[in-house]
Coordinates of C-alpha atoms in Angstrom, one line a residue:
M14 CA 59.5 68.7 113.9
E15 CA 63.0 70.1 114.1
T16 CA 64.8 66.8 114.4
F17 CA 62.9 65.5 111.3
I18 CA 64.0 68.5 109.3
L19 CA 67.6 67.9 110.1
E20 CA 67.5 64.3 109.1
T21 CA 66.5 64.8 105.5
P22 CA 69.8 64.5 103.6
T23 CA 69.7 67.7 101.6
S24 CA 68.8 69.9 104.7
H25 CA 71.4 68.1 106.7
H26 CA 74.1 68.9 104.1
H27 CA 73.0 72.5 104.0
H28 CA 73.1 72.6 107.8
M29 CA 76.7 71.4 107.9
E30 CA 77.7 74.0 105.3
A31 CA 75.9 76.8 107.1
D32 CA 77.9 76.0 110.3
N33 CA 80.8 77.7 108.5
D34 CA 79.4 81.2 108.7
T35 CA 78.9 81.1 112.5
G36 CA 82.4 81.0 113.9
I37 CA 84.9 79.4 111.4
S38 CA 84.3 81.7 108.5
E39 CA 87.2 84.1 108.1
F40 CA 87.0 87.0 105.8
L41 CA 90.1 88.5 104.2
L42 CA 90.1 92.0 103.0
L43 CA 92.7 92.0 100.2
G44 CA 92.8 95.9 100.2
L45 CA 93.9 98.0 97.3
S46 CA 97.4 96.5 96.8
E47 CA 99.4 93.5 97.9
E48 CA 102.8 95.2 97.4
Q49 CA 104.6 96.4 100.6
E50 CA 106.0 99.7 99.2
L51 CA 102.5 100.6 97.9
Q52 CA 100.9 99.7 101.2
N53 CA 103.0 102.2 103.1
I54 CA 102.1 104.9 100.6
I55 CA 98.4 103.9 100.8
F56 CA 98.6 104.0 104.6
G57 CA 100.0 107.5 104.7
L58 CA 97.7 108.8 102.0
F59 CA 94.5 107.4 103.7
L60 CA 95.6 108.4 107.1
C61 CA 96.0 112.0 105.9
M62 CA 92.7 111.9 104.0
Y63 CA 90.9 110.5 107.0
L64 CA 92.3 113.2 109.3
I65 CA 91.4 116.0 106.9
T66 CA 87.9 114.6 106.5
V67 CA 87.3 114.4 110.3
L68 CA 88.8 117.8 111.0
G69 CA 87.2 119.6 108.0
N70 CA 83.8 118.3 108.8
L71 CA 84.2 118.9 112.5
L72 CA 85.0 122.5 111.7
I73 CA 81.8 122.9 109.7
I74 CA 79.7 121.4 112.5
L75 CA 81.4 123.8 115.0
A76 CA 81.0 126.8 112.7
V77 CA 77.3 126.0 112.3
S78 CA 76.5 125.3 115.9
L79 CA 78.5 128.2 117.4
D80 CA 77.4 130.9 115.0
S81 CA 73.8 132.1 115.4
H82 CA 73.8 133.5 111.9
L83 CA 74.1 130.0 110.6
H84 CA 71.1 128.6 112.5
T85 CA 69.1 128.2 109.3
P86 CA 67.7 125.1 107.5
M87 CA 70.5 125.1 104.9
Y88 CA 73.3 125.1 107.4
F89 CA 71.4 122.6 109.7
F90 CA 71.4 120.2 106.8
L91 CA 75.0 121.0 106.0
A92 CA 76.1 120.2 109.6
S93 CA 74.1 117.0 109.5
L94 CA 75.8 116.0 106.2
S95 CA 79.2 116.7 107.8
F96 CA 78.3 114.5 110.8
V97 CA 77.2 111.7 108.5
D98 CA 80.4 112.0 106.4
I99 CA 82.6 111.6 109.5
C100 CA 80.6 108.4 110.4
F101 CA 80.6 107.2 106.8
T102 CA 84.4 107.3 106.5
S103 CA 84.9 106.0 110.0
T104 CA 83.2 102.7 109.0
T105 CA 85.8 101.8 106.5
I106 CA 89.2 103.7 106.8
P107 CA 90.2 103.0 110.4
K108 CA 89.8 99.2 109.9
M109 CA 91.8 99.4 106.6
L110 CA 94.6 101.4 108.3
W111 CA 94.6 98.9 111.2
N112 CA 94.9 96.0 108.8
I113 CA 97.8 97.6 107.0
Q114 CA 99.5 98.4 110.3
T115 CA 99.1 94.9 111.8
Q116 CA 100.0 93.3 108.4
S117 CA 96.8 91.2 108.7
Q118 CA 93.9 91.1 106.3
V119 CA 91.5 89.4 108.6
I120 CA 88.0 90.7 109.5
T121 CA 85.6 88.5 111.4
Y122 CA 82.2 87.4 110.1
A123 CA 80.5 89.6 112.7
G124 CA 82.9 92.4 112.0
C125 CA 82.1 92.2 108.3
L126 CA 78.3 92.3 108.8
T127 CA 78.6 95.2 111.2
Q128 CA 80.8 97.1 108.8
M129 CA 78.3 96.4 106.0
Y130 CA 75.4 97.6 108.1
F131 CA 77.0 100.9 109.1
F132 CA 78.4 101.5 105.7
L133 CA 75.0 101.1 104.0
N134 CA 73.4 103.1 106.8
F135 CA 75.6 106.2 106.6
G136 CA 76.0 105.9 102.8
G137 CA 72.2 105.9 102.3
W138 CA 71.7 108.6 104.9
D139 CA 74.3 110.7 103.0
D140 CA 72.5 110.4 99.7
R141 CA 69.1 111.2 101.2
L142 CA 70.5 114.2 103.0
L143 CA 71.8 115.5 99.6
T144 CA 68.2 115.1 98.3
V145 CA 66.8 117.0 101.3
M146 CA 69.3 119.8 100.6
A147 CA 68.2 119.9 97.0
Y148 CA 64.6 120.3 98.2
D149 CA 65.7 123.0 100.6
H150 CA 67.3 124.9 97.7
F151 CA 64.2 124.3 95.6
V152 CA 61.9 125.9 98.2
A153 CA 64.3 128.8 98.8
I154 CA 64.5 129.7 95.1
C155 CA 61.1 128.7 93.8
H156 CA 58.9 129.7 96.8
P157 CA 61.0 132.3 98.7
L158 CA 57.9 133.9 100.4
H159 CA 56.8 130.7 102.0
Y160 CA 60.3 129.5 102.8
T161 CA 60.3 130.1 106.6
V162 CA 56.8 128.6 106.9
I163 CA 57.6 125.5 105.0
M164 CA 61.1 124.9 106.3
N165 CA 60.3 125.3 109.9
P166 CA 62.8 123.8 112.5
R167 CA 60.4 120.9 113.2
F168 CA 60.0 120.0 109.6
C169 CA 63.8 120.2 109.0
G170 CA 64.4 117.8 112.0
L171 CA 61.7 115.5 110.6
L172 CA 63.3 115.4 107.2
V173 CA 66.7 114.4 108.7
L174 CA 65.0 111.8 111.0
V175 CA 63.0 110.2 108.2
S176 CA 66.0 110.0 105.9
W177 CA 67.9 108.3 108.8
V178 CA 65.1 105.8 109.5
I179 CA 64.9 104.8 105.8
S180 CA 68.6 104.2 105.8
V181 CA 68.5 102.1 109.0
L182 CA 65.6 99.9 107.7
N183 CA 67.3 99.4 104.3
S184 CA 70.8 98.6 105.8
L185 CA 69.1 96.2 108.3
L186 CA 67.3 94.4 105.6
Q187 CA 70.4 94.1 103.4
S188 CA 72.6 93.0 106.2
L189 CA 70.1 90.4 107.5
M190 CA 69.8 89.0 104.0
V191 CA 73.5 88.2 104.1
L192 CA 72.9 86.1 107.2
R193 CA 71.0 83.5 105.2
L194 CA 74.0 82.9 102.9
S195 CA 76.7 80.3 103.5
F196 CA 80.4 80.9 102.8
R197 CA 83.5 78.9 102.5
T198 CA 85.8 78.8 105.5
K199 CA 88.1 81.3 103.9
V200 CA 86.6 84.1 102.0
E201 CA 88.7 86.6 100.1
I202 CA 87.2 90.0 99.4
P203 CA 89.0 92.0 96.7
H204 CA 88.3 95.3 98.4
F205 CA 89.4 97.4 101.4
F206 CA 86.0 97.0 103.2
C207 CA 83.1 94.6 103.3
E208 CA 81.1 95.9 100.4
L209 CA 77.7 94.3 100.1
N210 CA 78.1 93.4 96.4
Q211 CA 81.5 91.8 96.9
V212 CA 80.4 89.8 99.9
V213 CA 77.3 88.5 98.3
G214 CA 79.4 87.5 95.3
Q215 CA 81.6 85.3 97.4
A216 CA 78.8 83.2 98.9
C217 CA 78.6 79.6 97.9
S218 CA 74.8 79.3 98.3
D219 CA 72.1 80.7 95.9
T220 CA 72.1 84.5 95.9
F221 CA 69.2 85.2 93.6
L222 CA 67.0 86.6 96.4
N223 CA 69.9 88.7 97.8
D224 CA 70.6 90.2 94.3
M225 CA 67.0 91.0 93.9
V226 CA 66.7 92.8 97.3
M227 CA 70.1 94.5 96.7
N228 CA 69.2 95.8 93.2
S229 CA 65.7 96.9 94.1
G230 CA 67.3 98.7 97.1
I231 CA 69.7 100.5 94.8
M232 CA 66.9 101.3 92.3
L233 CA 64.5 102.7 95.0
L234 CA 66.9 104.3 97.4
G235 CA 69.5 105.4 94.9
G236 CA 67.2 106.2 92.0
A237 CA 64.4 108.0 93.9
P238 CA 66.8 110.5 95.6
L239 CA 68.5 111.1 92.3
A240 CA 65.2 111.7 90.5
G241 CA 64.2 114.1 93.3
I242 CA 67.4 116.1 92.9
L243 CA 67.0 116.3 89.2
Y244 CA 63.4 117.4 89.5
S245 CA 64.3 120.1 92.1
Y246 CA 67.1 121.4 89.9
S247 CA 64.9 121.5 86.7
K248 CA 62.5 123.7 88.7
I249 CA 65.3 125.8 90.1
V250 CA 66.8 126.4 86.6
S251 CA 63.5 127.5 85.1
S252 CA 63.1 129.8 88.2
I253 CA 66.5 131.3 87.8
R254 CA 65.9 132.0 84.2
R255 CA 63.0 134.2 85.1
I256 CA 65.1 136.3 87.4
S257 CA 65.8 139.6 85.6
S258 CA 68.9 141.0 87.2
A259 CA 72.3 139.3 86.5
Q260 CA 73.3 139.7 90.1
G261 CA 70.1 137.9 91.3
K262 CA 70.8 135.1 88.8
Y263 CA 74.4 134.7 90.0
K264 CA 73.4 134.7 93.7
A265 CA 70.8 132.0 93.1
F266 CA 73.2 130.0 91.1
S267 CA 76.1 130.2 93.5
T268 CA 73.8 128.9 96.3
C269 CA 73.3 125.7 94.3
A270 CA 76.8 125.4 92.7
S271 CA 78.5 123.8 95.7
H272 CA 75.6 121.4 96.4
L273 CA 75.5 120.4 92.7
S274 CA 79.3 119.6 92.7
V275 CA 78.9 117.4 95.8
V276 CA 75.9 115.6 94.3
S277 CA 77.6 114.9 91.0
L278 CA 80.8 113.7 92.8
F279 CA 78.9 111.4 95.2
F280 CA 76.2 110.0 92.8
G281 CA 78.5 110.0 89.8
T282 CA 81.2 107.8 91.5
S283 CA 78.9 105.5 93.4
L284 CA 76.7 104.9 90.3
G285 CA 79.9 104.3 88.3
V286 CA 81.1 101.7 90.8
Y287 CA 77.7 99.8 90.8
L288 CA 77.4 99.8 87.1
S289 CA 81.0 98.7 86.6
S290 CA 80.7 95.9 89.3
A291 CA 78.4 94.1 86.9
A292 CA 81.5 93.1 85.0
P293 CA 83.1 90.3 87.1
Q294 CA 86.8 90.9 86.1
S295 CA 86.8 94.6 87.3
S296 CA 86.7 94.0 91.1
H297 CA 90.1 95.7 91.7
S298 CA 89.2 98.7 89.5
S299 CA 85.9 99.0 91.3
A300 CA 87.7 99.0 94.6
V301 CA 89.9 101.8 93.4
A302 CA 86.8 103.7 92.1
S303 CA 84.9 103.3 95.3
V304 CA 87.7 105.3 97.0
M305 CA 86.1 108.3 95.2
Y306 CA 82.8 108.2 97.0
T307 CA 83.9 106.6 100.3
V308 CA 86.9 108.8 101.0
V309 CA 87.4 111.6 98.5
T310 CA 83.8 113.0 98.4
P311 CA 83.4 113.2 102.3
M312 CA 86.9 114.9 102.4
L313 CA 86.1 117.4 99.7
N314 CA 82.6 118.4 101.1
P315 CA 83.9 120.9 103.7
F316 CA 86.2 122.5 101.2
I317 CA 83.5 122.8 98.5
Y318 CA 81.1 124.3 100.9
S319 CA 83.4 126.6 102.9
L320 CA 85.5 127.9 99.9
R321 CA 82.3 129.0 98.1
N322 CA 80.5 130.3 101.1
R323 CA 81.1 133.7 102.8
D324 CA 79.0 133.0 105.9
I325 CA 80.9 129.8 106.7
K326 CA 84.3 131.6 106.1
R327 CA 83.2 134.3 108.4
A328 CA 82.1 131.8 111.1
L329 CA 85.4 129.9 110.8
K330 CA 87.3 133.1 111.1
R331 CA 85.4 133.9 114.3
I332 CA 86.1 130.5 115.8
T333 CA 89.7 129.9 114.8
G334 CA 90.8 133.5 114.6
V335 CA 92.5 132.5 111.3
P336 CA 91.1 134.2 108.1
V337 CA 90.0 131.4 105.7
M338 CA 91.1 132.4 102.2

């Protein structure tokens, strides 16, 4: 059966072409800039941002795990988010820094698929955790009397686990779909990491099925969380408006303010990138724009949460001995 398939001329041609993507295919990450002076600046800037991201998020994880006052659902989700943010930035930045340092743009085919898988996995987990946090705020503000019953430790663990499993399944599907594509021997990606959209765009075989799976993935797994967050907040707003005291209103609002700013940063920039990448000529600007949600948002998360939050400041002060602002 198999020999017969290979002997039909069209399949044989496709088979020859598909040989490319096993070992010979070489992917080049063009990065954010080709100029040497700019590359040095980019290296320094991204190294700093990466270190701040890792340290800031590690501090939050430490604060939450070491301080028994912070053993509540809200902080459990926050620590999970910090962990995911560290992993999320670690899928892209170290490779980019390594490429600048070694003056090489190469990433192997397997390396590219792996990076794509982990990027989609942690990125998706990130956006679902933000949804879980919105739900947590919703229960805390709209059903305060049932809060401890609903958000019990087991249910919280389950929410994080389920959001992870969904991410794993989606990123596996998306990455395996790339395996069916064939590429030229030299593939140039105008980006600083293997971004699914860009990689699929470089394929020389038909990508209709890939585009369909990719776009439905974005609709379902990007749209649904966003809808969930908007729904939670519409309920929260109407609930806050019913609170009579100004102080109660402020307290309820300030609980949500930091989460809202992280959500609008993450979803705003990532949606912006996906909508702008529909235009073919804007690949460089979309690479620059994706720096926002791949690097800047994970770096700002710890600041946004700790600067607005007395409990975390107190915990950090207890751990480090340094008063935090």
